[in-house]
Amino acid sequence: MGKSVVIIGGGIAGMEAAGCLTKMGVDVTIVEKNDRLGGHLRNWSHLFPTRRPAQEVYKFLEKGIAGKVNVHLDTRVSKIKRDERNVFTILENGESLKSEALLMTMGYDLFD
C-alpha cells in the first residue's frame, strides 16, 4: 500500500488503531509521552461491563503491534507541519517523522 501514519498517543485507542492499520499494510509510528504503552488501561483491573481483565486486553493489543510498529516512548511532539502531501511530526529531540496522515489519540482526564 505504501501509506504511512503517525499516531500521537499510545493508549488503548492508539494501540488498537495501530494494529488495524498495520493489518491494512500501513507503516505506523506511535509517539507516546510516557515510558510505556497502554495509557489508562495499564491502571485498570477489569473493563466494564464485561469484567474482562485489563491485562488480557493490553496483551492482545500489544501482540497486534509487536514488531510491526515503530514506537517512540518518553517522547513529546513539539510541532506539526504539513505540505500538500505530507505531515511532519517534529519531536522534542528535533527528529522529524514524515507521514501521509496523523492520528491523535491522546486520551482523557477525569473531571467532576
Short mmCIF file of C-alpha atoms in Angstrom, two decimals:
data_model
loop_
_atom_site.label_atom_id
_atom_site.label_comp_id
_atom_site.label_asym_id
_atom_site.label_seq_id
_atom_site.Cartn_x
_atom_site.Cartn_y
_atom_site.Cartn_z
CA MET A 1 0.00 0.00 0.00
CA GLY A 2 2.91 2.38 0.72
CA LYS A 3 0.98 4.59 3.14
CA SER A 4 2.24 5.90 6.47
CA VAL A 5 0.60 7.23 9.63
CA VAL A 6 1.98 8.75 12.82
CA ILE A 7 -0.20 8.13 15.87
CA ILE A 8 0.23 10.52 18.78
CA GLY A 9 -0.78 8.63 21.91
CA GLY A 10 -0.07 5.00 22.73
CA GLY A 11 -3.06 4.21 24.90
CA ILE A 12 -5.81 1.73 24.12
CA ALA A 13 -7.12 3.77 21.15
CA GLY A 14 -3.67 4.35 19.67
CA MET A 15 -2.70 0.70 20.04
CA GLU A 16 -5.97 -0.53 18.51
CA ALA A 17 -5.66 1.89 15.59
CA ALA A 18 -2.04 0.86 15.02
CA GLY A 19 -2.98 -2.81 14.93
CA CYS A 20 -5.79 -2.23 12.44
CA LEU A 21 -3.65 -0.01 10.21
CA THR A 22 -0.75 -2.46 10.09
CA LYS A 23 -3.15 -5.21 9.01
CA MET A 24 -4.02 -2.95 6.07
CA GLY A 25 -0.35 -2.62 5.15
CA VAL A 26 0.14 0.89 6.53
CA ASP A 27 3.53 1.85 8.02
CA VAL A 28 2.72 3.06 11.56
CA THR A 29 4.72 5.01 14.12
CA ILE A 30 3.40 5.67 17.65
CA VAL A 31 4.68 8.61 19.68
CA GLU A 32 3.94 8.18 23.40
CA LYS A 33 4.86 10.68 26.13
CA ASN A 34 5.07 8.01 28.86
CA ASP A 35 7.67 5.27 29.29
CA ARG A 36 5.28 2.52 28.17
CA LEU A 37 2.23 1.95 26.01
CA GLY A 38 -1.24 1.28 27.37
CA GLY A 39 -2.32 4.58 28.90
CA HIS A 40 -5.15 4.31 31.43
CA LEU A 41 -5.64 0.64 30.55
CA ARG A 42 -2.45 -0.19 32.47
CA ASN A 43 -4.06 1.10 35.70
CA TRP A 44 -7.33 -0.80 35.43
CA SER A 45 -8.15 -4.21 36.85
CA HIS A 46 -11.16 -5.08 34.65
CA LEU A 47 -13.16 -3.45 31.86
CA PHE A 48 -16.81 -2.51 32.14
CA PRO A 49 -19.34 -4.05 31.52
CA THR A 50 -17.82 -7.46 30.64
CA ARG A 51 -15.31 -7.55 33.53
CA ARG A 52 -12.67 -8.70 31.03
CA PRO A 53 -9.24 -8.40 32.67
CA ALA A 54 -7.49 -5.23 31.53
CA GLN A 55 -4.13 -7.03 31.34
CA GLU A 56 -5.66 -9.50 28.88
CA VAL A 57 -6.79 -6.63 26.65
CA TYR A 58 -3.36 -4.98 26.87
CA LYS A 59 -1.57 -8.21 25.91
CA PHE A 60 -3.92 -8.67 22.95
CA LEU A 61 -3.26 -5.13 21.70
CA GLU A 62 0.49 -5.46 22.31
CA LYS A 63 0.59 -8.70 20.31
CA GLY A 64 -1.16 -6.95 17.41
CA ILE A 65 1.59 -4.34 17.07
CA ALA A 66 4.71 -6.22 18.24
CA GLY A 67 7.43 -6.00 15.62
CA LYS A 68 5.11 -4.17 13.22
CA VAL A 69 5.00 -0.63 14.63
CA ASN A 70 7.76 1.90 15.28
CA VAL A 71 7.36 3.19 18.82
CA HIS A 72 8.88 6.31 20.40
CA LEU A 73 8.45 6.18 24.20
CA ASP A 74 9.18 9.04 26.61
CA THR A 75 8.77 11.39 23.67
CA ARG A 76 6.75 14.53 23.18
CA VAL A 77 5.74 16.27 19.98
CA SER A 78 6.98 19.84 19.71
CA LYS A 79 5.48 20.84 16.37
CA ILE A 80 3.38 19.59 13.49
CA LYS A 81 3.80 20.88 9.95
CA ARG A 82 2.24 19.82 6.69
CA ASP A 83 2.52 20.42 3.00
CA GLU A 84 0.26 19.33 0.14
CA ARG A 85 1.06 15.64 0.58
CA ASN A 86 2.75 15.01 3.90
CA VAL A 87 2.61 15.66 7.61
CA PHE A 88 5.84 16.31 9.50
CA THR A 89 5.70 15.48 13.19
CA ILE A 90 8.66 17.14 14.89
CA LEU A 91 9.70 15.51 18.15
CA GLU A 92 11.21 17.28 21.14
CA ASN A 93 14.66 15.93 20.22
CA GLY A 94 14.43 17.57 16.79
CA GLU A 95 13.70 14.38 14.87
CA SER A 96 11.11 14.80 12.12
CA LEU A 97 8.70 11.97 11.27
CA LYS A 98 7.28 12.22 7.75
CA SER A 99 3.92 10.58 7.12
CA GLU A 100 0.88 10.89 4.90
CA ALA A 101 -1.54 11.12 7.82
CA LEU A 102 -1.64 11.93 11.51
CA LEU A 103 -3.95 10.33 14.08
CA MET A 104 -4.25 11.91 17.51
CA THR A 105 -5.37 9.51 20.25
CA MET A 106 -4.21 11.40 23.30
CA GLY A 107 -6.63 10.08 25.90
CA TYR A 108 -8.61 11.88 28.55
CA ASP A 109 -8.66 13.24 32.05
CA LEU A 110 -11.45 12.56 34.51
CA PHE A 111 -13.43 15.51 35.80
CA ASP A 112 -16.37 16.14 38.17
#
